[in-house]
mmCIF file of C-alpha atoms in Angstrom:
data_model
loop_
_atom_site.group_PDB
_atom_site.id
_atom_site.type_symbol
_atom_site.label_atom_id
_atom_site.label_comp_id
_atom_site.label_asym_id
_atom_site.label_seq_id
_atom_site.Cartn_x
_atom_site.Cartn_y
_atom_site.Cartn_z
ATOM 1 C CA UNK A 1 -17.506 11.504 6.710
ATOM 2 C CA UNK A 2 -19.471 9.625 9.249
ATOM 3 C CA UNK A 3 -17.756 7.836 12.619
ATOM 4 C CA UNK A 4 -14.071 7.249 12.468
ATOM 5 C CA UNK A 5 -13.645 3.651 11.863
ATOM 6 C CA UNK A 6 -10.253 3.823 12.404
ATOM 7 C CA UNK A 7 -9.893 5.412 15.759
ATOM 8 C CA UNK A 8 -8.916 2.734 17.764
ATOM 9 C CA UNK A 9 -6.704 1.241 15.200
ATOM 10 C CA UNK A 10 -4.465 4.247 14.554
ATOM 11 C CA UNK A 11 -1.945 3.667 17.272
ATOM 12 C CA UNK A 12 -1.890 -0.101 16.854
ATOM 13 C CA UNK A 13 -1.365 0.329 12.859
ATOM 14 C CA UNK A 14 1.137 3.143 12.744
ATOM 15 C CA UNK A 15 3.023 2.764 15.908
ATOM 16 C CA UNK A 16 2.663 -1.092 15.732
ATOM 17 C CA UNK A 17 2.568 -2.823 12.427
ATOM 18 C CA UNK A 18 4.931 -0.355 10.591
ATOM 19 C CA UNK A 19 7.493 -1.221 13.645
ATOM 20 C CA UNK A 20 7.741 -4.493 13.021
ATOM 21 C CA UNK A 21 10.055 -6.494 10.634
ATOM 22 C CA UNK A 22 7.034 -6.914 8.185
ATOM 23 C CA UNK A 23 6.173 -3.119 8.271
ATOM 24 C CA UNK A 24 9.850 -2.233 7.525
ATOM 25 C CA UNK A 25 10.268 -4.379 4.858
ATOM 26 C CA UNK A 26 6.784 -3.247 3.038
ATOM 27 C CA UNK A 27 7.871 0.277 3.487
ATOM 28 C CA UNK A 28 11.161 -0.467 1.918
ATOM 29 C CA UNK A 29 10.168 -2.589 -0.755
ATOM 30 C CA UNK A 30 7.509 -0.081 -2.037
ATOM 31 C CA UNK A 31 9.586 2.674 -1.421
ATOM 32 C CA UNK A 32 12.549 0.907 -4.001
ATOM 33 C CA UNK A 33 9.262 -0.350 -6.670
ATOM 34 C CA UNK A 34 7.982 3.417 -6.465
ATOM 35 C CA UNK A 35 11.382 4.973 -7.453
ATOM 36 C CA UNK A 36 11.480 2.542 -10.813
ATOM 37 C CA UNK A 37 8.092 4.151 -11.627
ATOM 38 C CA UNK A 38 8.003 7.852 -10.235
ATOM 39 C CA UNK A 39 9.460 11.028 -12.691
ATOM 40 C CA UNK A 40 12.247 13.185 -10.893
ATOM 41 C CA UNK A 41 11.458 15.058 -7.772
ATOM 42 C CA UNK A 42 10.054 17.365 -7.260
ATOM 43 C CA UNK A 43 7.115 15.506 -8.979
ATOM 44 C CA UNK A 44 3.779 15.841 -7.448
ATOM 45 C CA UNK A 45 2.498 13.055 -5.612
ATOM 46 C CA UNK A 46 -0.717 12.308 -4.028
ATOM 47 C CA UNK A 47 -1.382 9.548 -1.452
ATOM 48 C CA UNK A 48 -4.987 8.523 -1.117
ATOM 49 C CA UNK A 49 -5.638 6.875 2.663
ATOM 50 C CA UNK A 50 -2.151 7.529 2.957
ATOM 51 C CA UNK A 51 -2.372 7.103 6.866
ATOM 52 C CA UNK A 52 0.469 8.223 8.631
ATOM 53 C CA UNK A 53 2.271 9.007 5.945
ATOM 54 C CA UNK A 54 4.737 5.534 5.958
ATOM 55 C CA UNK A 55 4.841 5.414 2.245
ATOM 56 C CA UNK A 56 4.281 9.185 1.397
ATOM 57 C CA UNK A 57 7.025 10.732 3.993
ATOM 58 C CA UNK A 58 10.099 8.882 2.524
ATOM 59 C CA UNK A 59 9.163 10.171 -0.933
ATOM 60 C CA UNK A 60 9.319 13.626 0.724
ATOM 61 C CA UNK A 61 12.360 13.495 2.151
ATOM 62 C CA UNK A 62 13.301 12.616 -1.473
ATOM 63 C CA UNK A 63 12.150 15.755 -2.941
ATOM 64 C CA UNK A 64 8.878 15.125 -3.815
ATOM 65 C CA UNK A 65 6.085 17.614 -2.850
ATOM 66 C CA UNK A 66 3.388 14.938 -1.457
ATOM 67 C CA UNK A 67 -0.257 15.703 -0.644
ATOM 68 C CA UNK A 68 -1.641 13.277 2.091
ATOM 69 C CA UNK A 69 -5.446 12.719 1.988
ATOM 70 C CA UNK A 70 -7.252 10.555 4.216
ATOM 71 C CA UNK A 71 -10.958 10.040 5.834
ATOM 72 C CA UNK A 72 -9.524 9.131 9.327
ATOM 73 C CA UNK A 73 -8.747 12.241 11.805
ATOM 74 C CA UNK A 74 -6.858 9.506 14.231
ATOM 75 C CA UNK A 75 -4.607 8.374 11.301
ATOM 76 C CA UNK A 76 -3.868 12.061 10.258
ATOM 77 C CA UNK A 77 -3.124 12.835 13.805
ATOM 78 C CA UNK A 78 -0.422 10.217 13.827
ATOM 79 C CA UNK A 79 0.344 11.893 10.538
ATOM 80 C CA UNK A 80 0.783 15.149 12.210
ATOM 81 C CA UNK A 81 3.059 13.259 14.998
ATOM 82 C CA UNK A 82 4.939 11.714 12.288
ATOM 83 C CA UNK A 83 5.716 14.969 10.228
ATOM 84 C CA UNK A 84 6.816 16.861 13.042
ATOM 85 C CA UNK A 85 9.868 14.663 12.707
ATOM 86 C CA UNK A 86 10.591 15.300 9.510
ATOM 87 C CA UNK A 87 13.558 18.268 8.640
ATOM 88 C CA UNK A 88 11.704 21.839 7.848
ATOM 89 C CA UNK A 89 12.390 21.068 4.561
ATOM 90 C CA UNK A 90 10.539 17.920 4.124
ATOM 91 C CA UNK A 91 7.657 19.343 6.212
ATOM 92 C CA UNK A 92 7.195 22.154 4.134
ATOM 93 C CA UNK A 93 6.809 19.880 0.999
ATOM 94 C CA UNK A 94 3.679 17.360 2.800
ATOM 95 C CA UNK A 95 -0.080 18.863 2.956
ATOM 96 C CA UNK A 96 -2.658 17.148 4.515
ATOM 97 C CA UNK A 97 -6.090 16.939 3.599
ATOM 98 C CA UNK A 98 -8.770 15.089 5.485
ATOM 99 C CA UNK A 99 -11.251 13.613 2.937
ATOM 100 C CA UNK A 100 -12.661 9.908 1.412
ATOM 101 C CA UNK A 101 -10.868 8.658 -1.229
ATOM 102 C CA UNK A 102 -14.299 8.199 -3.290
ATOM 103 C CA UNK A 103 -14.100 12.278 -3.052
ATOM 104 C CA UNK A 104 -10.725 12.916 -3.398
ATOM 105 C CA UNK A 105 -10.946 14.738 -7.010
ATOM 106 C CA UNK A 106 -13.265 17.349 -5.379
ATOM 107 C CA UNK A 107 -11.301 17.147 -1.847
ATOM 108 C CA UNK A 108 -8.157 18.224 -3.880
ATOM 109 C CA UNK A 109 -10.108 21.013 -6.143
ATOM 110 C CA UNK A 110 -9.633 19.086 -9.325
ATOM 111 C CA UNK A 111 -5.524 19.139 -9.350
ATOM 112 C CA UNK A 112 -4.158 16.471 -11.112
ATOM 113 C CA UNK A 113 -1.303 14.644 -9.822
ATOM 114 C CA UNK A 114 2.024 13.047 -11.034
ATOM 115 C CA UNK A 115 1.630 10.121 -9.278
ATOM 116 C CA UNK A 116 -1.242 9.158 -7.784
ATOM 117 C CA UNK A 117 -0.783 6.315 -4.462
ATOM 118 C CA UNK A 118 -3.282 4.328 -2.876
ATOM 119 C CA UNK A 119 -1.406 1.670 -1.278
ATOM 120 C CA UNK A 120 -3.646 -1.221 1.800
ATOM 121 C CA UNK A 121 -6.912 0.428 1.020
ATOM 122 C CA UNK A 122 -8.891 -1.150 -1.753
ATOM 123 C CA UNK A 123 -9.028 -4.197 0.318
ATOM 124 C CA UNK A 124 -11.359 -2.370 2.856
ATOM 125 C CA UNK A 125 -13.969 -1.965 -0.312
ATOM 126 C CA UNK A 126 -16.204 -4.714 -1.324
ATOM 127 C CA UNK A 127 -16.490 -2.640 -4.373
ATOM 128 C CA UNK A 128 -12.973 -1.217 -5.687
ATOM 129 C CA UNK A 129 -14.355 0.547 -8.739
ATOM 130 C CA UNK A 130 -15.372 3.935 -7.324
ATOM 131 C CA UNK A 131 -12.032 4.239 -5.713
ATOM 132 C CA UNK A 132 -9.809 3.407 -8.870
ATOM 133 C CA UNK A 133 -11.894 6.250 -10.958
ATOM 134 C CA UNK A 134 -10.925 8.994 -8.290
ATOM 135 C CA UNK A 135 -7.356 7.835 -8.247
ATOM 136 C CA UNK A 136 -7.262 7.423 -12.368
ATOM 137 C CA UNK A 137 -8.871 10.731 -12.332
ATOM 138 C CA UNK A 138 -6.415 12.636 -9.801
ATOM 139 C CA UNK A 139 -4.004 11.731 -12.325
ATOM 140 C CA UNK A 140 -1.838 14.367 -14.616
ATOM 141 C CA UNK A 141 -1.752 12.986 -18.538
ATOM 142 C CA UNK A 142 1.692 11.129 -18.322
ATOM 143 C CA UNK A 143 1.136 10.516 -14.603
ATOM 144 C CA UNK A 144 1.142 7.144 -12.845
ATOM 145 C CA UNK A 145 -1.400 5.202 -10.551
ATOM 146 C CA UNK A 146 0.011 3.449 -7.745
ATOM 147 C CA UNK A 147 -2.086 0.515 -5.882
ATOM 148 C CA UNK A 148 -1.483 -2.129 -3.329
ATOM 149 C CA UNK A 149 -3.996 -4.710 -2.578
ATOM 150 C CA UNK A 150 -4.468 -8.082 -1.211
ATOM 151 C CA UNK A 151 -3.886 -10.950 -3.230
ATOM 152 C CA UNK A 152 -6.680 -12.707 -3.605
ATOM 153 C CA UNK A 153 -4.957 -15.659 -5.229
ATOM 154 C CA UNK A 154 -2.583 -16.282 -2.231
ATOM 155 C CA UNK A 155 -5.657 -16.202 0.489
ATOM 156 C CA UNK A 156 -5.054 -19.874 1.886
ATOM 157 C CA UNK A 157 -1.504 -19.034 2.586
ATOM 158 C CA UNK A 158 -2.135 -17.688 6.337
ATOM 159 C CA UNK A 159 -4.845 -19.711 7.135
ATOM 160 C CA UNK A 160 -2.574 -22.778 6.382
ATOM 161 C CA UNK A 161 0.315 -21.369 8.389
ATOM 162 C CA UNK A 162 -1.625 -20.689 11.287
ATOM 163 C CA UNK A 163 -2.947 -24.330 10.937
ATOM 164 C CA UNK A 164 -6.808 -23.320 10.608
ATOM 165 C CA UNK A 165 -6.855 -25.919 8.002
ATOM 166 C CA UNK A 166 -10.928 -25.859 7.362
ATOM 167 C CA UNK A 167 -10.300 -21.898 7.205
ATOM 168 C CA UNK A 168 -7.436 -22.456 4.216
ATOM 169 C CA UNK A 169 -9.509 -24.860 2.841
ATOM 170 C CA UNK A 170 -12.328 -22.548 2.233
ATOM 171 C CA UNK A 171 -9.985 -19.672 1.461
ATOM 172 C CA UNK A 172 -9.391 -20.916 -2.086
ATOM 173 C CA UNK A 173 -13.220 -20.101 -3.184
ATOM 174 C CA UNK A 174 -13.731 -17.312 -0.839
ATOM 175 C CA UNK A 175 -14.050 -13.647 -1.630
ATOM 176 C CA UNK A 176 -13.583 -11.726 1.782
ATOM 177 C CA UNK A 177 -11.454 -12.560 4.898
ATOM 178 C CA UNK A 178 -11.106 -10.838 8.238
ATOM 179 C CA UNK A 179 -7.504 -8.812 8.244
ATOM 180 C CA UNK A 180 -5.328 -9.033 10.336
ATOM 181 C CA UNK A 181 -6.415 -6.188 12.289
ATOM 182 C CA UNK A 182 -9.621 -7.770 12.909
ATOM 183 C CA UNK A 183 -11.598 -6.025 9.963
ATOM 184 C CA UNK A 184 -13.256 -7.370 6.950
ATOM 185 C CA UNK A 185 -11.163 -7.870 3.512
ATOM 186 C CA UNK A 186 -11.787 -8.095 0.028
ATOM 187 C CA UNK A 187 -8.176 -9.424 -1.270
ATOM 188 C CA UNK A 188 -8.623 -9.174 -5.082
ATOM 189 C CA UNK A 189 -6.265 -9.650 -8.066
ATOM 190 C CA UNK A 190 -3.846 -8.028 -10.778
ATOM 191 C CA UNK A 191 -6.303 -9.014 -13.376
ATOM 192 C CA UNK A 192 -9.018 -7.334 -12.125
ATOM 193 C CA UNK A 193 -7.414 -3.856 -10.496
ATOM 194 C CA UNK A 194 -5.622 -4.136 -13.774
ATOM 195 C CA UNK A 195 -9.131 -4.174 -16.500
ATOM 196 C CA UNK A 196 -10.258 -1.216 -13.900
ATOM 197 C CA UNK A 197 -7.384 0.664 -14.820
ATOM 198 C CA UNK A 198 -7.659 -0.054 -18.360
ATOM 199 C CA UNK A 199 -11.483 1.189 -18.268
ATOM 200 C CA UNK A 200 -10.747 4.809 -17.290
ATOM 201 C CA UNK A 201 -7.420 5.168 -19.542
ATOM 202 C CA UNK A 202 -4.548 4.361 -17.783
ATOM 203 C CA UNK A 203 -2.378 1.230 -19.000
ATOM 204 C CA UNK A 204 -1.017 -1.339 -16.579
ATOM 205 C CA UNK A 205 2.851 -0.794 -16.776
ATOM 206 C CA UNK A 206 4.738 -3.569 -14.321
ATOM 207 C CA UNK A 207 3.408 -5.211 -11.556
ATOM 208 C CA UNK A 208 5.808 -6.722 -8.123
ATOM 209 C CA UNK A 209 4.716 -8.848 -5.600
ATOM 210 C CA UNK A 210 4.875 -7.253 -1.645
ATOM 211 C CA UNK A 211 5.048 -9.658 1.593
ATOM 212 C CA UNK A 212 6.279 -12.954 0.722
ATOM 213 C CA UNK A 213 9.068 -14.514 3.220
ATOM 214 C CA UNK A 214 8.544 -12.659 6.037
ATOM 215 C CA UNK A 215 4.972 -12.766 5.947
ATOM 216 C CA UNK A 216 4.929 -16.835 5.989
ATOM 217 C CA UNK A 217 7.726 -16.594 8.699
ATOM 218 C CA UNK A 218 4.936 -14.530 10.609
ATOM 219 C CA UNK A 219 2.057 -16.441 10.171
ATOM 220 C CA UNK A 220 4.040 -19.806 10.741
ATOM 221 C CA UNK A 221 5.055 -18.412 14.281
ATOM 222 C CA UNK A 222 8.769 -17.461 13.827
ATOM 223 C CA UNK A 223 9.778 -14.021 15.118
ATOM 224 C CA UNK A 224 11.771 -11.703 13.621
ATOM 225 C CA UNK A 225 13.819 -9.193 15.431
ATOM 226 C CA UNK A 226 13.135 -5.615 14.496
ATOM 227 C CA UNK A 227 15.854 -4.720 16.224
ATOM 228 C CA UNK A 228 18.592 -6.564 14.428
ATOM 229 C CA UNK A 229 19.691 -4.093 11.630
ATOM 230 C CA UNK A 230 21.273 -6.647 9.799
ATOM 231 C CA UNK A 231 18.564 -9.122 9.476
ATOM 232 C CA UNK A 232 16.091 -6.903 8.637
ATOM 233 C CA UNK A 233 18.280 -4.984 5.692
ATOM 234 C CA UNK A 234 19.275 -8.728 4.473
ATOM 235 C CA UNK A 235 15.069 -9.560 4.217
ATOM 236 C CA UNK A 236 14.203 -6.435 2.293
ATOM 237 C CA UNK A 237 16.801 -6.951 0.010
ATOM 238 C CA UNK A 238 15.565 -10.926 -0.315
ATOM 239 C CA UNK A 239 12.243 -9.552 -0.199
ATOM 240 C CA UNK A 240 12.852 -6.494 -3.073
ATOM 241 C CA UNK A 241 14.453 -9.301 -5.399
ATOM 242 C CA UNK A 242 11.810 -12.084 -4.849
ATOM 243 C CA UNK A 243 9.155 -8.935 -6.025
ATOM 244 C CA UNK A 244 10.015 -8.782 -9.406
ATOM 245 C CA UNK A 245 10.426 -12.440 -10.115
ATOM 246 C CA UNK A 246 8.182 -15.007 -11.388
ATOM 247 C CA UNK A 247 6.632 -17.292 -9.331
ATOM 248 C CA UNK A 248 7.669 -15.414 -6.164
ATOM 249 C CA UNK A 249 5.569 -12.272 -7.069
ATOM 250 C CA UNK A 250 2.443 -14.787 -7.695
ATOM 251 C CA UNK A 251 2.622 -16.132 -4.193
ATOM 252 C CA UNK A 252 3.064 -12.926 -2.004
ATOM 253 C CA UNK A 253 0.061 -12.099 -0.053
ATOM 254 C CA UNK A 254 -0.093 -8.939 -1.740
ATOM 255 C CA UNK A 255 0.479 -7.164 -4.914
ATOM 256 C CA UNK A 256 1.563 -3.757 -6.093
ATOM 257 C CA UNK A 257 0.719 -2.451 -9.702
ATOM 258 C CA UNK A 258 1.628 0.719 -11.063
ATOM 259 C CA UNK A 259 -0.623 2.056 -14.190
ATOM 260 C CA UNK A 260 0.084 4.905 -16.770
ATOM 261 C CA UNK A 261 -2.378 7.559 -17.781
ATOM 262 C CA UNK A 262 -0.866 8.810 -21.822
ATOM 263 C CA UNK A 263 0.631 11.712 -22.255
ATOM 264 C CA UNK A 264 -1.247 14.516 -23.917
#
């Protein structure tokens, strides 16, 4: 699997980002989108560059028997930290599995999945297509795929709330950025994660809208306090609402669609 690109950004990413006001209300808001979409636990779920297990751990707490695959030994070590946590129950019902997500059908032996998640990791891949036919192909007839990706249509937003105002400028024909944690991006769109889908069988279902408010409260310089329980339960529920509504979903920085393989 080749050096471990994400070794210095594990602790940063799961101890840092996902503690913020931002990385509470993602969780949250995904969490509540996923539960439309998902069948009763104990479904099977797989989470491809699932990390340390933010997205993947509520859902077993739920019920859900959840197999956690991703390249990075530093982010399944924080996995591993993370789990421990978790009631004997819950623990029981998580596996991990170290693998890249272009390998994941052979990484998992060829199981096929109720849900398959892959949530903040196509925007590391210039080219998304090899990724999308693993996950559509991890998935059980019936079963759902589950992305999250930058949006490549809302790209000037930070840019122009930071004030880089040549950067925003160029944002509006640009393909890549660098992320904020300092690594390259390919934001890209519903339309085209959505004709991927479409060309290995599954059948865009609903799509929401992730990161609007409190991402342009970020990048414009106002700091929320992660802290105050009230604040941050009123934004996710401002947030949740805003993500199934047109125009709000159009302008959030990022979008999450869920597809549909057909039944048998």
């Amino acid at each position: 699997m080749g050096s471990d690109t994400w070794a210095d950004l594990a602790d940063p990413f799961a101890d840092g980002a996902y503690a913020t006001v931002k990385g509470r209300v993602r969780t949250y808001v995904m969490h509540q989108q996923l539960l439309e979409q998902l069948p009763p636990p104990s479904a099977s779920v797989l989470d491809v560059g699932g990390g340390a297990g933010h997205q993947s751990f509520p859902l077993a707490l739920a019920g859900y028997e959840v197999t956690l695959l991703d390249p990075s030994a530093a982010m399944l070590d924080k996995a591993r930290e993370r789990l421990a946590r978790l009631p004997a129950e819950a623990r029981a019902r998580v596996t991990l599995v170290q693998a890249d997500g272009e390998r994941a059908e052979e990484a998992v032996h060829g199981r096929r999945f109720d849900a398959v998640l892959c949530h903040g990791v196509l925007g590391y891949m210039e080219d998304p297509a090899p990724l999308v036919e693993q996950l559509c192909r991890c998935a059980a007839d019936g079963g759902i795929v589950s992305i999250m990706a930058g949006n490549a249509h809302a790209m000037a937003v930070r840019p122009a709330l930071e004030q880089r105002w040549e950067d925003a400028l160029a944002s509006f024909d640009a393909t890549s950025e660098t992320g904020v944690l300092g690594v390259p991006t390919w934001p890209t769109t519903v339309e085209e994660i959505s004709a991927l889908l479409r060309g290995r069988g599954v059948a865009p279902v609903r799509w929401y809208g992730v990161w609007l408010f409190v991402d342009w409260l970020d990048f414009g310089g106002t700091e929320l306090d992660p802290t105050d329980q009230k604040q941050v339960e009123a934004a996710a529920a401002v947030e949740l609402e805003a993500s199934r509504r047109d125009p709000y979903r159009a302008m959030s920085r990022v979008f999450h669609l869920v597809g549909r393989k057909p039944s048998a």
